[in-house]
Amino acid sequence: MNKTELVAAIADKAGIAKKDAEKALTAFVDTVVDELKAGNKIQLVGFGTFEVRERAARTGINPQTKQQIKIAASKNPVFKAGKAFKDAVGK
């Protein structure tokens, strides 16, 4: 499912115009990105949690040359599914 199909599905389930559904989806995504950038965590009970996890700097190996390389520390967005969401999908 791509963004257009998701917008259409949201509009159909909510009984709203596709234009309004697209605005709502865009606002949701923008808000999640802004909050994660600010270092905040977003918890949607029953659905899941969006958060940023830090990865420490480490040494890796280039598979082509077999030489060691330094991999810089980074911050990565993570989504952890909630129990109700896992149970609904797992059935």
Short mmCIF file of N, CA and C in Angstrom, two decimals:
data_model
loop_
_atom_site.label_atom_id
_atom_site.label_comp_id
_atom_site.label_asym_id
_atom_site.label_seq_id
_atom_site.Cartn_x
_atom_site.Cartn_y
_atom_site.Cartn_z
N MET A 1 0.86 -1.17 0.00
CA MET A 1 0.00 0.00 0.00
C MET A 1 0.90 1.23 0.00
N ASN A 2 0.63 2.14 -0.92
CA ASN A 2 1.39 3.38 -0.95
C ASN A 2 0.59 4.51 -0.30
N LYS A 3 1.14 5.71 -0.31
CA LYS A 3 0.49 6.83 0.37
C LYS A 3 -0.89 7.13 -0.21
N THR A 4 -1.02 7.11 -1.52
CA THR A 4 -2.30 7.40 -2.16
C THR A 4 -3.37 6.40 -1.75
N GLU A 5 -2.99 5.13 -1.71
CA GLU A 5 -3.94 4.09 -1.30
C GLU A 5 -4.29 4.21 0.17
N LEU A 6 -3.30 4.58 0.99
CA LEU A 6 -3.56 4.78 2.42
C LEU A 6 -4.52 5.94 2.64
N VAL A 7 -4.31 7.05 1.93
CA VAL A 7 -5.19 8.21 2.04
C VAL A 7 -6.61 7.82 1.64
N ALA A 8 -6.75 7.07 0.56
CA ALA A 8 -8.08 6.63 0.11
C ALA A 8 -8.75 5.75 1.16
N ALA A 9 -7.99 4.84 1.77
CA ALA A 9 -8.55 3.95 2.80
C ALA A 9 -8.97 4.73 4.03
N ILE A 10 -8.16 5.70 4.45
CA ILE A 10 -8.50 6.53 5.61
C ILE A 10 -9.76 7.34 5.32
N ALA A 11 -9.83 7.92 4.13
CA ALA A 11 -11.00 8.72 3.76
C ALA A 11 -12.26 7.86 3.76
N ASP A 12 -12.16 6.64 3.25
CA ASP A 12 -13.31 5.74 3.19
C ASP A 12 -13.76 5.33 4.59
N LYS A 13 -12.81 4.94 5.46
CA LYS A 13 -13.17 4.50 6.82
C LYS A 13 -13.71 5.63 7.68
N ALA A 14 -13.15 6.83 7.51
CA ALA A 14 -13.56 7.96 8.33
C ALA A 14 -14.75 8.71 7.73
N GLY A 15 -15.08 8.41 6.48
CA GLY A 15 -16.19 9.10 5.83
C GLY A 15 -15.88 10.57 5.56
N ILE A 16 -14.63 10.85 5.20
CA ILE A 16 -14.22 12.23 4.91
C ILE A 16 -13.64 12.29 3.51
N ALA A 17 -13.42 13.50 3.04
CA ALA A 17 -12.85 13.69 1.70
C ALA A 17 -11.39 13.26 1.69
N LYS A 18 -10.94 12.81 0.52
CA LYS A 18 -9.54 12.38 0.40
C LYS A 18 -8.58 13.53 0.72
N LYS A 19 -8.96 14.74 0.35
CA LYS A 19 -8.12 15.91 0.61
C LYS A 19 -7.93 16.10 2.12
N ASP A 20 -9.01 15.93 2.88
CA ASP A 20 -8.92 16.06 4.34
C ASP A 20 -8.11 14.91 4.95
N ALA A 21 -8.28 13.71 4.41
CA ALA A 21 -7.52 12.57 4.90
C ALA A 21 -6.03 12.76 4.64
N GLU A 22 -5.70 13.31 3.48
CA GLU A 22 -4.29 13.55 3.17
C GLU A 22 -3.70 14.60 4.09
N LYS A 23 -4.46 15.64 4.40
CA LYS A 23 -4.00 16.67 5.34
C LYS A 23 -3.75 16.07 6.72
N ALA A 24 -4.66 15.21 7.16
CA ALA A 24 -4.53 14.57 8.48
C ALA A 24 -3.31 13.65 8.51
N LEU A 25 -3.11 12.86 7.47
CA LEU A 25 -1.97 11.96 7.42
C LEU A 25 -0.66 12.74 7.39
N THR A 26 -0.60 13.79 6.59
CA THR A 26 0.59 14.63 6.51
C THR A 26 0.88 15.29 7.85
N ALA A 27 -0.16 15.78 8.52
CA ALA A 27 0.01 16.40 9.83
C ALA A 27 0.53 15.38 10.85
N PHE A 28 0.02 14.16 10.80
CA PHE A 28 0.48 13.10 11.70
C PHE A 28 1.96 12.81 11.49
N VAL A 29 2.34 12.60 10.24
CA VAL A 29 3.74 12.28 9.93
C VAL A 29 4.65 13.43 10.32
N ASP A 30 4.27 14.66 10.00
CA ASP A 30 5.08 15.83 10.35
C ASP A 30 5.25 15.96 11.86
N THR A 31 4.17 15.72 12.60
CA THR A 31 4.22 15.81 14.05
C THR A 31 5.13 14.75 14.65
N VAL A 32 5.05 13.53 14.14
CA VAL A 32 5.92 12.45 14.62
C VAL A 32 7.38 12.81 14.37
N VAL A 33 7.69 13.28 13.17
CA VAL A 33 9.07 13.65 12.83
C VAL A 33 9.56 14.78 13.73
N ASP A 34 8.74 15.82 13.91
CA ASP A 34 9.13 16.96 14.75
C ASP A 34 9.39 16.54 16.19
N GLU A 35 8.53 15.71 16.73
CA GLU A 35 8.69 15.27 18.12
C GLU A 35 9.92 14.39 18.30
N LEU A 36 10.18 13.50 17.35
CA LEU A 36 11.36 12.65 17.44
C LEU A 36 12.63 13.47 17.29
N LYS A 37 12.61 14.48 16.43
CA LYS A 37 13.76 15.37 16.29
C LYS A 37 14.05 16.08 17.61
N ALA A 38 13.00 16.43 18.32
CA ALA A 38 13.14 17.14 19.59
C ALA A 38 13.55 16.19 20.72
N GLY A 39 13.65 14.91 20.44
CA GLY A 39 14.06 13.95 21.46
C GLY A 39 12.93 13.38 22.28
N ASN A 40 11.70 13.62 21.86
CA ASN A 40 10.54 13.12 22.60
C ASN A 40 10.12 11.75 22.08
N LYS A 41 9.36 11.04 22.91
CA LYS A 41 8.82 9.74 22.57
C LYS A 41 7.31 9.89 22.40
N ILE A 42 6.74 9.17 21.44
CA ILE A 42 5.29 9.22 21.21
C ILE A 42 4.73 7.84 21.50
N GLN A 43 3.79 7.77 22.48
CA GLN A 43 3.16 6.50 22.83
C GLN A 43 1.69 6.56 22.47
N LEU A 44 1.27 5.63 21.64
CA LEU A 44 -0.14 5.48 21.28
C LEU A 44 -0.58 4.14 21.87
N VAL A 45 -1.27 4.20 23.00
CA VAL A 45 -1.64 2.99 23.73
C VAL A 45 -2.43 2.05 22.82
N GLY A 46 -2.01 0.81 22.78
CA GLY A 46 -2.66 -0.20 21.96
C GLY A 46 -2.08 -0.28 20.56
N PHE A 47 -1.41 0.78 20.10
CA PHE A 47 -0.84 0.78 18.75
C PHE A 47 0.67 0.59 18.81
N GLY A 48 1.38 1.49 19.51
CA GLY A 48 2.82 1.34 19.60
C GLY A 48 3.50 2.61 20.04
N THR A 49 4.83 2.58 20.02
CA THR A 49 5.65 3.68 20.47
C THR A 49 6.67 4.05 19.41
N PHE A 50 6.77 5.34 19.13
CA PHE A 50 7.80 5.88 18.26
C PHE A 50 8.85 6.52 19.16
N GLU A 51 10.13 6.20 18.93
CA GLU A 51 11.19 6.83 19.71
C GLU A 51 12.48 6.83 18.91
N VAL A 52 13.48 7.55 19.43
CA VAL A 52 14.80 7.60 18.80
C VAL A 52 15.76 6.84 19.69
N ARG A 53 16.52 5.95 19.08
CA ARG A 53 17.54 5.21 19.83
C ARG A 53 18.91 5.58 19.27
N GLU A 54 19.85 5.72 20.20
CA GLU A 54 21.20 6.07 19.80
C GLU A 54 22.04 4.81 19.63
N ARG A 55 22.82 4.79 18.55
CA ARG A 55 23.75 3.70 18.31
C ARG A 55 25.15 4.23 18.56
N ALA A 56 25.91 3.52 19.33
CA ALA A 56 27.27 3.94 19.67
C ALA A 56 28.19 3.77 18.45
N ALA A 57 29.27 4.52 18.44
CA ALA A 57 30.28 4.35 17.40
C ALA A 57 30.89 2.96 17.56
N ARG A 58 31.24 2.36 16.43
CA ARG A 58 31.79 1.01 16.49
C ARG A 58 32.72 0.78 15.31
N THR A 59 33.40 -0.32 15.36
CA THR A 59 34.30 -0.70 14.27
C THR A 59 33.63 -1.81 13.47
N GLY A 60 33.63 -1.64 12.15
CA GLY A 60 33.05 -2.63 11.27
C GLY A 60 34.09 -3.13 10.29
N ILE A 61 33.70 -4.04 9.42
CA ILE A 61 34.62 -4.58 8.42
C ILE A 61 33.98 -4.40 7.04
N ASN A 62 34.74 -3.81 6.13
CA ASN A 62 34.31 -3.66 4.75
C ASN A 62 34.34 -5.05 4.12
N PRO A 63 33.19 -5.59 3.66
CA PRO A 63 33.17 -6.96 3.15
C PRO A 63 33.97 -7.15 1.86
N GLN A 64 34.20 -6.08 1.09
CA GLN A 64 34.95 -6.22 -0.15
C GLN A 64 36.45 -6.26 0.09
N THR A 65 36.93 -5.37 0.98
CA THR A 65 38.37 -5.25 1.19
C THR A 65 38.84 -5.94 2.47
N LYS A 66 37.92 -6.34 3.31
CA LYS A 66 38.21 -6.96 4.61
C LYS A 66 38.97 -6.02 5.56
N GLN A 67 38.97 -4.73 5.27
CA GLN A 67 39.63 -3.77 6.14
C GLN A 67 38.64 -3.27 7.19
N GLN A 68 39.19 -2.92 8.35
CA GLN A 68 38.35 -2.36 9.41
C GLN A 68 38.02 -0.91 9.07
N ILE A 69 36.79 -0.53 9.38
CA ILE A 69 36.36 0.85 9.18
C ILE A 69 35.68 1.32 10.46
N LYS A 70 35.71 2.63 10.65
CA LYS A 70 35.04 3.20 11.81
C LYS A 70 33.65 3.63 11.39
N ILE A 71 32.65 3.19 12.15
CA ILE A 71 31.26 3.56 11.89
C ILE A 71 30.87 4.56 12.97
N ALA A 72 30.44 5.74 12.54
CA ALA A 72 30.12 6.82 13.47
C ALA A 72 28.86 6.52 14.27
N ALA A 73 28.74 7.17 15.40
CA ALA A 73 27.52 7.06 16.21
C ALA A 73 26.36 7.67 15.43
N SER A 74 25.16 7.17 15.66
CA SER A 74 23.99 7.70 14.95
C SER A 74 22.74 7.59 15.81
N LYS A 75 21.73 8.32 15.40
CA LYS A 75 20.42 8.25 16.04
C LYS A 75 19.45 7.71 15.00
N ASN A 76 18.66 6.72 15.40
CA ASN A 76 17.74 6.09 14.47
C ASN A 76 16.33 6.05 15.03
N PRO A 77 15.32 6.35 14.19
CA PRO A 77 13.94 6.24 14.65
C PRO A 77 13.55 4.77 14.75
N VAL A 78 12.76 4.46 15.78
CA VAL A 78 12.34 3.08 16.02
C VAL A 78 10.84 3.08 16.33
N PHE A 79 10.15 2.07 15.82
CA PHE A 79 8.75 1.86 16.17
C PHE A 79 8.63 0.52 16.85
N LYS A 80 8.04 0.51 18.03
CA LYS A 80 7.80 -0.74 18.75
C LYS A 80 6.28 -0.94 18.83
N ALA A 81 5.81 -2.01 18.24
CA ALA A 81 4.37 -2.28 18.21
C ALA A 81 3.84 -2.61 19.60
N GLY A 82 2.64 -2.13 19.90
CA GLY A 82 1.99 -2.41 21.17
C GLY A 82 1.34 -3.78 21.16
N LYS A 83 0.97 -4.25 22.34
CA LYS A 83 0.40 -5.60 22.47
C LYS A 83 -0.88 -5.77 21.67
N ALA A 84 -1.79 -4.81 21.76
CA ALA A 84 -3.07 -4.94 21.03
C ALA A 84 -2.82 -4.99 19.52
N PHE A 85 -1.88 -4.20 19.05
CA PHE A 85 -1.55 -4.18 17.61
C PHE A 85 -0.94 -5.51 17.19
N LYS A 86 -0.02 -6.03 18.00
CA LYS A 86 0.59 -7.33 17.70
C LYS A 86 -0.45 -8.43 17.67
N ASP A 87 -1.35 -8.41 18.66
CA ASP A 87 -2.39 -9.44 18.74
C ASP A 87 -3.34 -9.36 17.54
N ALA A 88 -3.70 -8.15 17.11
CA ALA A 88 -4.62 -7.99 15.99
C ALA A 88 -3.99 -8.48 14.69
N VAL A 89 -2.72 -8.20 14.50
CA VAL A 89 -2.04 -8.61 13.26
C VAL A 89 -1.71 -10.10 13.28
N GLY A 90 -1.41 -10.61 14.46
CA GLY A 90 -1.01 -12.00 14.60
C GLY A 90 -2.11 -13.03 14.43
N LYS A 91 -3.36 -12.60 14.41
CA LYS A 91 -4.48 -13.55 14.30
C LYS A 91 -4.71 -13.99 12.88
#
